[in-house]
Coordinates of C-alpha atoms in Angstrom, one line a residue:
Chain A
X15 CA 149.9 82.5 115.9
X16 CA 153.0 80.4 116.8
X17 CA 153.4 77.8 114.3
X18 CA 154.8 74.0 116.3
X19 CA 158.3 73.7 116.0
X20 CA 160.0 71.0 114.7
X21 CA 161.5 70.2 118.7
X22 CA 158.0 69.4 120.2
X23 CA 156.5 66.2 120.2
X24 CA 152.5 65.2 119.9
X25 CA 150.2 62.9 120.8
X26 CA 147.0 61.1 119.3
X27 CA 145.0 62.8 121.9
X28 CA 146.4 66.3 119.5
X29 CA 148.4 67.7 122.4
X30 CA 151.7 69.2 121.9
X31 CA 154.8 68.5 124.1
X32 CA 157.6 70.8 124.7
X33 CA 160.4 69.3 126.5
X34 CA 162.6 71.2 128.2
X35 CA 165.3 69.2 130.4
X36 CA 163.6 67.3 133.1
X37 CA 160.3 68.8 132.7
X38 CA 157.8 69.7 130.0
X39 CA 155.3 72.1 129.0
X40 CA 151.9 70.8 127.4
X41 CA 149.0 72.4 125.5
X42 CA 146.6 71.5 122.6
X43 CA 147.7 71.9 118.9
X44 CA 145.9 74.0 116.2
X45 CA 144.0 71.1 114.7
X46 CA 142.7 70.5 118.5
X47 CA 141.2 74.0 119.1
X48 CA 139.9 74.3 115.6
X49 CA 137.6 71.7 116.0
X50 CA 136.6 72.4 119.5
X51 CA 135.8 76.1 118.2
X52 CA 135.5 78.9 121.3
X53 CA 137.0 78.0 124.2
X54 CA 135.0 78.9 127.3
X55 CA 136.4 77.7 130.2
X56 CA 139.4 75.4 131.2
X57 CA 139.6 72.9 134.2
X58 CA 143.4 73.1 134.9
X59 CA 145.5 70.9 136.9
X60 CA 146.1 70.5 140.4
X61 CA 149.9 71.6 141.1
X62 CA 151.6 68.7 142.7
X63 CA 148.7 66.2 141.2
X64 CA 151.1 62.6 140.2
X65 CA 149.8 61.1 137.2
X66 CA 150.5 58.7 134.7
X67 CA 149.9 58.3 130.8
X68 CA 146.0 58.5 130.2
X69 CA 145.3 60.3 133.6
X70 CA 142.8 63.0 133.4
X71 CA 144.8 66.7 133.4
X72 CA 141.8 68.5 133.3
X73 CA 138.8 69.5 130.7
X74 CA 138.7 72.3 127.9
X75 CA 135.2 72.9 127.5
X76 CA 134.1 74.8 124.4
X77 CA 130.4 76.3 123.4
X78 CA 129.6 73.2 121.8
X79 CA 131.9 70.2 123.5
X80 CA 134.0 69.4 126.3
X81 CA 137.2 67.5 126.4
X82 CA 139.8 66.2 128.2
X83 CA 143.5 66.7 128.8
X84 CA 145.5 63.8 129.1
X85 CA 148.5 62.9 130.6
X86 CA 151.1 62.5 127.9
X87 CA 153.9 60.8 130.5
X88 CA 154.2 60.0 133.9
X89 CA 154.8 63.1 136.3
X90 CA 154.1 66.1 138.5
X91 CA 152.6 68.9 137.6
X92 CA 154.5 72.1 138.5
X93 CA 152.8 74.9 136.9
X94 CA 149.8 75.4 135.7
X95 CA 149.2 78.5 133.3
X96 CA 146.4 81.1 135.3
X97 CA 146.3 83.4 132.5
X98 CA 143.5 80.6 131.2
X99 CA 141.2 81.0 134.2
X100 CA 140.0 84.3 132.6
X101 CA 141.0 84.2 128.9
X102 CA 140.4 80.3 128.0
X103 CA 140.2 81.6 124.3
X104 CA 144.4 82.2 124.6
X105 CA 144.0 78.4 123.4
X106 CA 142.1 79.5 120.4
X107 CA 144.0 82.4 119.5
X108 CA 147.5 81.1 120.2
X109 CA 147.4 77.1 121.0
X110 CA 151.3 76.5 121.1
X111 CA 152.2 79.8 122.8
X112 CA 150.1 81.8 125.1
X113 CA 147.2 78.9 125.1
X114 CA 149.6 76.2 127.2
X115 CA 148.0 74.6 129.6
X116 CA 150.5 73.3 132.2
X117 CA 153.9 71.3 133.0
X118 CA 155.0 68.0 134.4
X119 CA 158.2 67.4 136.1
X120 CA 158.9 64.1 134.5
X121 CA 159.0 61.1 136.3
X122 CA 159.9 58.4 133.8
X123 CA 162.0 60.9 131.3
X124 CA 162.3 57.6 128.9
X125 CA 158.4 58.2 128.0
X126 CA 159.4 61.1 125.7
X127 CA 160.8 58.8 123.2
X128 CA 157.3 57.4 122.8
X129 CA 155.7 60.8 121.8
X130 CA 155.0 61.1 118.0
X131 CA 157.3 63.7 116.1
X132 CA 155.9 66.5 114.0
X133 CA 156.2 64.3 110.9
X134 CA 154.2 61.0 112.4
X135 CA 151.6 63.6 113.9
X136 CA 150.9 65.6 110.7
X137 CA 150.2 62.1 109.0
X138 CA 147.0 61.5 111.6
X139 CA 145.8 65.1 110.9
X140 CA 145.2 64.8 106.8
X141 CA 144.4 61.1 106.4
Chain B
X152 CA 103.7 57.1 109.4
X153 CA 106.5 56.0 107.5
X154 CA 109.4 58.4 107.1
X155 CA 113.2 58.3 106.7
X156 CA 116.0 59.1 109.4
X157 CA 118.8 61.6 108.3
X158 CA 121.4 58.8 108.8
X159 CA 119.7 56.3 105.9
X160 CA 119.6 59.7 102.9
X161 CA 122.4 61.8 102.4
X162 CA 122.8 65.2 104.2
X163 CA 120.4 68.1 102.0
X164 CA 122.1 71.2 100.9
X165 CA 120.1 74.5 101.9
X166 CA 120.4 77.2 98.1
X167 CA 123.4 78.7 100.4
X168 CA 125.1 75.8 100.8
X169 CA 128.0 76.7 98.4
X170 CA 128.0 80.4 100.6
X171 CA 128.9 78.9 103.6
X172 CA 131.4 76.7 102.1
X173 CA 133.2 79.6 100.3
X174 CA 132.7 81.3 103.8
X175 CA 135.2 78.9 105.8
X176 CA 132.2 77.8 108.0
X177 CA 132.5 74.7 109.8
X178 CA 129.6 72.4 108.7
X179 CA 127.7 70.1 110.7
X180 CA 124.7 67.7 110.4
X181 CA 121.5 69.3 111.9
X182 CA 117.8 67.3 111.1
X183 CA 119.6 65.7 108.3
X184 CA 120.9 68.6 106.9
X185 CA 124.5 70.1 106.2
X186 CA 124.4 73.1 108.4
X187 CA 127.2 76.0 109.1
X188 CA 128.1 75.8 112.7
X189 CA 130.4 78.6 112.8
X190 CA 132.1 80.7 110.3
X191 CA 135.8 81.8 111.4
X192 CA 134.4 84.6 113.2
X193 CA 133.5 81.5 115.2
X194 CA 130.5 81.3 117.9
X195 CA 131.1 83.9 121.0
X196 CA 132.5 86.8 117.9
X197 CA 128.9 86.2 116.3
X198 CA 126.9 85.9 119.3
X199 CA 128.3 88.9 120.3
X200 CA 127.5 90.7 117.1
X201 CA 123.9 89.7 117.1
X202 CA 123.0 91.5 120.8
X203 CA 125.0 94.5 119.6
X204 CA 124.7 95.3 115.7
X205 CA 123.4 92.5 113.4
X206 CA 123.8 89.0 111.9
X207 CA 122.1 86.5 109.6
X208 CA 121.3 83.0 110.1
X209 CA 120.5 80.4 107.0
X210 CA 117.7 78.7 108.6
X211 CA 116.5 77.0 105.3
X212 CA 116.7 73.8 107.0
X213 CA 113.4 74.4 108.8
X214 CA 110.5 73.4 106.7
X215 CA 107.8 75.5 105.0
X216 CA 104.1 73.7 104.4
X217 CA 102.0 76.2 102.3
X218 CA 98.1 75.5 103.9
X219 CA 95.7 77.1 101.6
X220 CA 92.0 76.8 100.5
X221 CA 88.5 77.2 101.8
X222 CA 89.4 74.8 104.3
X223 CA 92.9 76.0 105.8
X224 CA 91.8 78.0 108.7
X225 CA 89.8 75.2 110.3
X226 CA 92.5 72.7 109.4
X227 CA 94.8 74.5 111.2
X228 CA 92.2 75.4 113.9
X229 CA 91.9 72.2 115.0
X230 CA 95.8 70.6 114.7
X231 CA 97.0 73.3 116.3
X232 CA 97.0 74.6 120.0
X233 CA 97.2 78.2 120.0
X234 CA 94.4 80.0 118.5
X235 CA 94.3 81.9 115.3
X236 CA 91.3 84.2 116.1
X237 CA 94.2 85.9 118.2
X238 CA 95.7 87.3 114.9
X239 CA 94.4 87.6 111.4
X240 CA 96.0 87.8 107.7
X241 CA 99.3 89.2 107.4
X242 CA 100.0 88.2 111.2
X243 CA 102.6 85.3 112.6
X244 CA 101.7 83.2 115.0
X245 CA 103.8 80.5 117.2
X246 CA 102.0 77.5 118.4
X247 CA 102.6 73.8 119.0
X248 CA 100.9 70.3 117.6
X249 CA 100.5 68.3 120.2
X250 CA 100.3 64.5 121.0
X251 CA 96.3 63.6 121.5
X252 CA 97.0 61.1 123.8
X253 CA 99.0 62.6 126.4
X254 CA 99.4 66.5 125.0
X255 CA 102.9 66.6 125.0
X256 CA 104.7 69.0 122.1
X257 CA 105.1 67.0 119.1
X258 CA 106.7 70.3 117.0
X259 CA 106.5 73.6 117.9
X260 CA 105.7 76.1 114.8
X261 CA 105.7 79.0 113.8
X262 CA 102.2 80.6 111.3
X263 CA 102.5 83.1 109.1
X264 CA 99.1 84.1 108.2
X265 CA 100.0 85.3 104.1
X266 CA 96.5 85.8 102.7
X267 CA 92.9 85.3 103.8
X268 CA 93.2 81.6 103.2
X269 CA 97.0 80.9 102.4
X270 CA 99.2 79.8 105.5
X271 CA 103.0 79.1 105.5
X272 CA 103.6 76.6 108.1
X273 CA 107.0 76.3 109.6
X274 CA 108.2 73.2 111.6
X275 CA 111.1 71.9 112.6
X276 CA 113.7 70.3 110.0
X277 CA 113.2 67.0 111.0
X278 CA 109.6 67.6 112.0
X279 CA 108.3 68.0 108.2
X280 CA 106.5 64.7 107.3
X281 CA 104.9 64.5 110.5
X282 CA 103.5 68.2 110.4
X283 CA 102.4 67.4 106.8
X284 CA 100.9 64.4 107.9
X285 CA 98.7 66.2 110.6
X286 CA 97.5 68.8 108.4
X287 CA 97.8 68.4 105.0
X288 CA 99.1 71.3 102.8
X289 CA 102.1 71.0 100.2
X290 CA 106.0 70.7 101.2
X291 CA 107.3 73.7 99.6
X292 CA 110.3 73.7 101.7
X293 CA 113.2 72.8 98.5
X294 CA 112.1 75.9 96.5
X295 CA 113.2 78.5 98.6
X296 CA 115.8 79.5 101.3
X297 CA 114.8 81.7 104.7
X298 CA 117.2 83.7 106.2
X299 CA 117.2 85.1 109.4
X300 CA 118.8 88.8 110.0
X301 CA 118.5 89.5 113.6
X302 CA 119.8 92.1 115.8
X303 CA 119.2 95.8 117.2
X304 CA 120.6 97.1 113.7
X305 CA 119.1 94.4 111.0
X306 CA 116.1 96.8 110.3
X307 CA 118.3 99.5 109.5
X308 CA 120.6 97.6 107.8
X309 CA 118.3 95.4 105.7
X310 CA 116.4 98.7 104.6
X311 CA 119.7 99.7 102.5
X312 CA 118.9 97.0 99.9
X313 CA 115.6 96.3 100.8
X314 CA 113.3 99.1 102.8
X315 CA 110.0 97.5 102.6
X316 CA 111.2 94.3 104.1
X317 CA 112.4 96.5 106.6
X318 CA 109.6 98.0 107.1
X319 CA 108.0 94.4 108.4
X320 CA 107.5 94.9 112.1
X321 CA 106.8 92.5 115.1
X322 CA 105.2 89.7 114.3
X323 CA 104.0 91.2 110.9
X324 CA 103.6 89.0 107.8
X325 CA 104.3 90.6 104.3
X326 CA 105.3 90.3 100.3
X327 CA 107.7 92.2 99.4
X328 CA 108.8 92.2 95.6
X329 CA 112.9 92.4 95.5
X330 CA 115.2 92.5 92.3
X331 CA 111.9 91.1 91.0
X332 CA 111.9 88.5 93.2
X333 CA 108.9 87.7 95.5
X334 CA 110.0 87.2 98.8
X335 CA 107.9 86.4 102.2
X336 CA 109.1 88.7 105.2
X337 CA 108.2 88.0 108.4
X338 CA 108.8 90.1 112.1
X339 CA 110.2 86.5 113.9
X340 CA 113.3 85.2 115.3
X341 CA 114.5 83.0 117.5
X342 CA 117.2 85.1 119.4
X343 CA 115.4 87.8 121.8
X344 CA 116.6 90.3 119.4
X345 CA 114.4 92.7 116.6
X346 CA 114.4 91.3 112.8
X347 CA 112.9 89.2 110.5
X348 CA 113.4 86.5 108.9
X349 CA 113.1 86.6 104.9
X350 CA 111.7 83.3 102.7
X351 CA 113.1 83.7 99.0
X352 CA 113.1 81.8 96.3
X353 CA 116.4 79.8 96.3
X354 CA 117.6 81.1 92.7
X355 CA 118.1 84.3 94.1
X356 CA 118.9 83.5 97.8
X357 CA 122.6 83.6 97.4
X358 CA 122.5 87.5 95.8
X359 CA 120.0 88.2 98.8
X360 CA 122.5 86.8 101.4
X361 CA 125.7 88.7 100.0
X362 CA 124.4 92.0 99.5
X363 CA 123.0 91.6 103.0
X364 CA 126.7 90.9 103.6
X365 CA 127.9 94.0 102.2
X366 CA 125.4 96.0 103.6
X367 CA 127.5 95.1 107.2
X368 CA 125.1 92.0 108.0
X369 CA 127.8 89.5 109.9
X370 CA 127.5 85.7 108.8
X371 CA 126.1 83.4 112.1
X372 CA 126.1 79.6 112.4
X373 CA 123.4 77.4 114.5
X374 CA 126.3 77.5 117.5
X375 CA 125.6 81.2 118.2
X376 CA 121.7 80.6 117.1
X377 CA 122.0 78.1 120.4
X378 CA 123.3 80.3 122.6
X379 CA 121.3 83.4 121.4
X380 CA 117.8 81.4 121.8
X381 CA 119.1 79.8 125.3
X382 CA 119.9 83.2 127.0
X383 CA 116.3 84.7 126.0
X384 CA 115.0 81.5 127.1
X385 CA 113.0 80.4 124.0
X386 CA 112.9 76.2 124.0
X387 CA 114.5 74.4 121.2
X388 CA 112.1 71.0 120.7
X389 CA 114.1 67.6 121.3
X390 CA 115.3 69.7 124.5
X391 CA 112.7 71.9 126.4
X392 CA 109.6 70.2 124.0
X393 CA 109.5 66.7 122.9
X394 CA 107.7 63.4 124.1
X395 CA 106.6 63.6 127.5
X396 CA 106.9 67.4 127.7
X397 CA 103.4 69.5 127.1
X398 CA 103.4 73.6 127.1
X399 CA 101.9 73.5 130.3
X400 CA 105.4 72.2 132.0
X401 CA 107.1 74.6 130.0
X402 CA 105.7 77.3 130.9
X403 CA 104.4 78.0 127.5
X404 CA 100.5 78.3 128.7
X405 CA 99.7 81.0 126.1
X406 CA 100.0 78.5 122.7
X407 CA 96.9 77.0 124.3
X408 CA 93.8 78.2 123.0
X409 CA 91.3 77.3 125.7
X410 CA 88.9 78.9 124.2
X411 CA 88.7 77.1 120.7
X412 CA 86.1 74.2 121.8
X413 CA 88.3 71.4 120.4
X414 CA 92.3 71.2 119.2
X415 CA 94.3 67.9 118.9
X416 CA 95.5 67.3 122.5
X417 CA 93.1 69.5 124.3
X418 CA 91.4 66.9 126.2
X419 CA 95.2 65.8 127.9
X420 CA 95.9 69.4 128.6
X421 CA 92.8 69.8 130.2
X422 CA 93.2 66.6 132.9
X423 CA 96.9 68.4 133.1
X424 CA 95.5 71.4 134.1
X425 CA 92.9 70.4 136.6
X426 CA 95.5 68.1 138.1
X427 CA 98.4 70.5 138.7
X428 CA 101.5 70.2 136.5
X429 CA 104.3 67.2 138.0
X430 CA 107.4 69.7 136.6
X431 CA 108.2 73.0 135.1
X432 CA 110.6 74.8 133.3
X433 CA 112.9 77.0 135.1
X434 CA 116.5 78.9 134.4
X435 CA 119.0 78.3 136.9
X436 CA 122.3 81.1 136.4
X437 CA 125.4 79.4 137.5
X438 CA 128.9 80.7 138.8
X439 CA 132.1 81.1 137.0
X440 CA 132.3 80.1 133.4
X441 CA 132.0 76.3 133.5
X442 CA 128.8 75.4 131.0
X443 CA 126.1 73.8 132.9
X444 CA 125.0 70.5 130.2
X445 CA 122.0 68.6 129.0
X446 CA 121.3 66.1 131.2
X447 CA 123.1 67.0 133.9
X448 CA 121.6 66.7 137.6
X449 CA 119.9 69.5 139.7
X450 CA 120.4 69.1 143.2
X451 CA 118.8 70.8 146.4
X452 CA 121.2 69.7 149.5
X453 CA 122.6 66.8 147.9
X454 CA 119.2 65.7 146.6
X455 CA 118.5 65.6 142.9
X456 CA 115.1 67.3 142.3
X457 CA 115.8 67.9 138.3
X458 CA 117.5 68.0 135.0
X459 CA 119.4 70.3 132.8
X460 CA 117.8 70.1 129.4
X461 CA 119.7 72.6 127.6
X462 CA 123.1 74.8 129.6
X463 CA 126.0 76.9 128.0
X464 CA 127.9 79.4 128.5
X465 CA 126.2 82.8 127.9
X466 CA 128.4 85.2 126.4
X467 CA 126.7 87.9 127.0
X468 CA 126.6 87.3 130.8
X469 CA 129.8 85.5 130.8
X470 CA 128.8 82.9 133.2
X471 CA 127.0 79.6 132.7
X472 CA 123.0 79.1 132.0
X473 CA 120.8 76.7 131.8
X474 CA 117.3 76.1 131.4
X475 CA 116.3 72.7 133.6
X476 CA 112.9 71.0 134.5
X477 CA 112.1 71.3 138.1
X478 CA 109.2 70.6 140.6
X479 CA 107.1 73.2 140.4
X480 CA 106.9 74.3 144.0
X481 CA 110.7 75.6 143.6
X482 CA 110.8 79.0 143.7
X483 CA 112.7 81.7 141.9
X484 CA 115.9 82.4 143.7
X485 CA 116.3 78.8 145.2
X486 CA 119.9 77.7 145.5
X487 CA 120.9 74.7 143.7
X488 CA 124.0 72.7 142.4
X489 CA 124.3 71.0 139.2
X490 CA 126.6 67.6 138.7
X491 CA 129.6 68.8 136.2
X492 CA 130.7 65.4 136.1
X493 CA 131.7 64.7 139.6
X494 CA 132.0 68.2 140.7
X495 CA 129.0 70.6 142.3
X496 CA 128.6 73.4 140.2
X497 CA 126.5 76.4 142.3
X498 CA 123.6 78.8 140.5
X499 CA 120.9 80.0 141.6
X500 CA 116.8 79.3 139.7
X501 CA 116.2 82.4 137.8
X502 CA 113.0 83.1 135.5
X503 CA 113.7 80.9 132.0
X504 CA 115.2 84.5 130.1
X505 CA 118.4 85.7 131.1
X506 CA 117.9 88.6 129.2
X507 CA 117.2 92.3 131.1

């Protein structure tokens, strides 16, 4: 399993953030998928959907829950990964690698700076 | 009847609480209480293992109520709906105790039928008190823990610690004397699958449940007990049975012993009957992955004509299921949608087992 690295950036909603340049790439951490247990099916993103902060992405429904994605910043989405459509348990098996989930060309690049850091996310995790 | 809800008592511990624990299972409240959900194998790996080879369930959390004296068979003659002249000692028998008023399924149970006049009674975990208070008999449930070993291999590989609880076939009730131990083996399950499930005394429950482990018996929470029970379409009560629901609707017309003269409920069942059931209990097989949910809507050309009272995703089909009451002039094959939240998810109404 990837472990995060120390470049991507979280949110309370326990997605990751990856930003690369003017877009970024988005999935669910560790924590996230652990307590969801076995992923069975993913709702992905519309390419070219526009959304803001808090916008629905999409669901990640497991045997015992659903749940939703949520927009970290305001953008487009520009690729979603297809790989999930038929092995939604990549999220289980390998959240921050194989398990993303889409990316968002970002609109308001500014928002990033609002996005917790490894340290600040690890601190909502083990309280 | 006075009784206590789980949230005002602390969560119970089954004897293999510390087990699942050392296991890495993911515990969860379930009738009050502390349950594994999964181990790391997690939920699909150990449903998965259960159709093909074998696992074990701790399902300590349902109750035992031993009946016994002159008395017990008729007690239980005349609480219960199905009808124990069907089987006789040594025999298991599943059956419901129903509401008098309106005959709906207040716990379903299972019987096993020990000795001439001894019964083991088994409700649901949260179901206890009120079975207790409808029959009598003692609460024996904190002295022992029942295991479930289930599978097309849990015969074979129960018989290499224990062969004469491996020996316990279909519906059979027996004793079986283990490491000097007196354990109660019984041929019952909730999955669809062979097996038994084995009562035994708590001191020795956790040596019982690891040299099952070592003799290749795979470790299974309640999540893949859910999923295992809702593909063979056997109801799980609070779901499929509860207030308002009587076996009639789903579909469970052979609990009812019409022919004992009188059972708690019978008279309700009876006006039921004559007047034709208002719902039933159907399976309904959906496209694609996406996991049909409780409560969700079933539609017929927009209009809703039911709900989903238990769905999933069935890993052994790999689509969704769900079991859903319907009127009962819908027909097997009907096409229907069911309300994911906004979006119209297509299946078709199938019999209540998805199982060949």
């Amino acid at each position: 399993m990837t472990t995060p690295a120390e470049h991507l950036r979280y949110t309370t909603d326990h997605e990751w953030v990856d930003v690369r340049g003017a877009t970024i790439r988005l999935g669910i951490t560790d924590y996230a998928q652990d307590a969801l247990g076995d992923v069975v099916y993913v709702a992905s993103p519309t390419i070219g959907a526009v959304v803001t902060p808090g916008d629905s992405l999409g669901e990640i429904e497991s045997t015992k829950s659903v749940s939703a994605i949520y927009a970290p910043v305001s953008g487009t989405v520009v690729a979603v990964n297809s790989q999930l459509a038929g092995q939604p348990d990549l999220i289980n098996s390998d959240p921050f690698g194989e398990g993303w989930i889409c990316e968002l060309e970002l609109s308001e690049p500014d928002q990033v700076a609002t996005l917790l850091t490894e340290a600040a996310y690890c601190a909502i995790t083990t309280s | 009847m006075t009784g206590t809800s789980s949230t005002e008592s602390p969560m119970q511990h089954t004897p293999l609480y510390d087990s699942h624990v050392r296991l890495g299972a993911k515990m969860a409240e379930f009738g009050g209480w502390s349950m594994p959900i999964a181990y790391p194998t997690g939920t699909i790996a150990e449903h998965l293992a259960c159709r093909s080879d074998a696992v074990m369930f701790d399902v300590s959390h349902l109750g035992t109520v031993r009946v016994a004296g002159a008395r017990a068979f008729e007690q239980l003659q005349s609480a219960l709906s199905n009808d124990l002249r069907k089987i006789g000692p040594g025999r298991a028998q599943y059956t419901h105790l129903l509401d008098e008023a309106d005959g709906s399924v207040l716990d379903d149970i299972i019987v096993w039928w020990v000795d001439d006049d001894v019964f083991d009674v088994m409700p649901n975990a949260s179901n206890t008190d009120r079975v207790v208070a409808a029959i009598g008999g003692r609460d024996t449930t904190s002295g022992r823990a029942v295991i479930a070993v289930q599978g097309p291999n849990a015969h074979a590989q129960l018989a290499e610690l224990c062969p004469a609880a491996a020996d316990v076939g279909r519906f059979r009730v027996q004793r079986v004397i283990w490491q000097g131990n007196e354990l109660m083996v019984a041929g019952t399950g909730y999955t669809g699958e062979r097996g038994v499930e084995i009562a035994v005394p708590a001191g020795a429950a956790e040596r019982l449940w690891d040299e099952l482990a070592a003799a290749g018996v795979m470790p299974a929470g309640l999540g893949a007990r859910d999923t295992l029970r809702l593909e063979a379409g056997l109801p799980l009560h609070g779901h499929e049975l509860g207030p308002g629901i009587t076996p009639l609707q789903a579909g469970l017309g052979w609990v009812i012993g019409w022919n004992k003269p009188s059972f708690r409920g019978r008279e309700a069942l009876a006006r039921e009957q004559a007047a034709g059931i208002q719902r039933r209990l159907v399976g309904i097989a959906t496209q694609g992955r996406r996991p049909p949910r409780e409560h969700s809507d079933v539609r017929v050309d927009g209009q809703t004509i039911g709900s989903v009272t238990s769905g999933n995703y069935s890993p052994t089909l790999e689509h969704g299921i769900a079991l859903a009451f319907v009127p009962p002039e819908v027909v097997l094959g009907q096409a229907v949608t069911i309300d994911v939240r906004g979006s119209d998810l297509p299946g078709t109404v199938t019999a209540t087992s998805f199982l060949p």
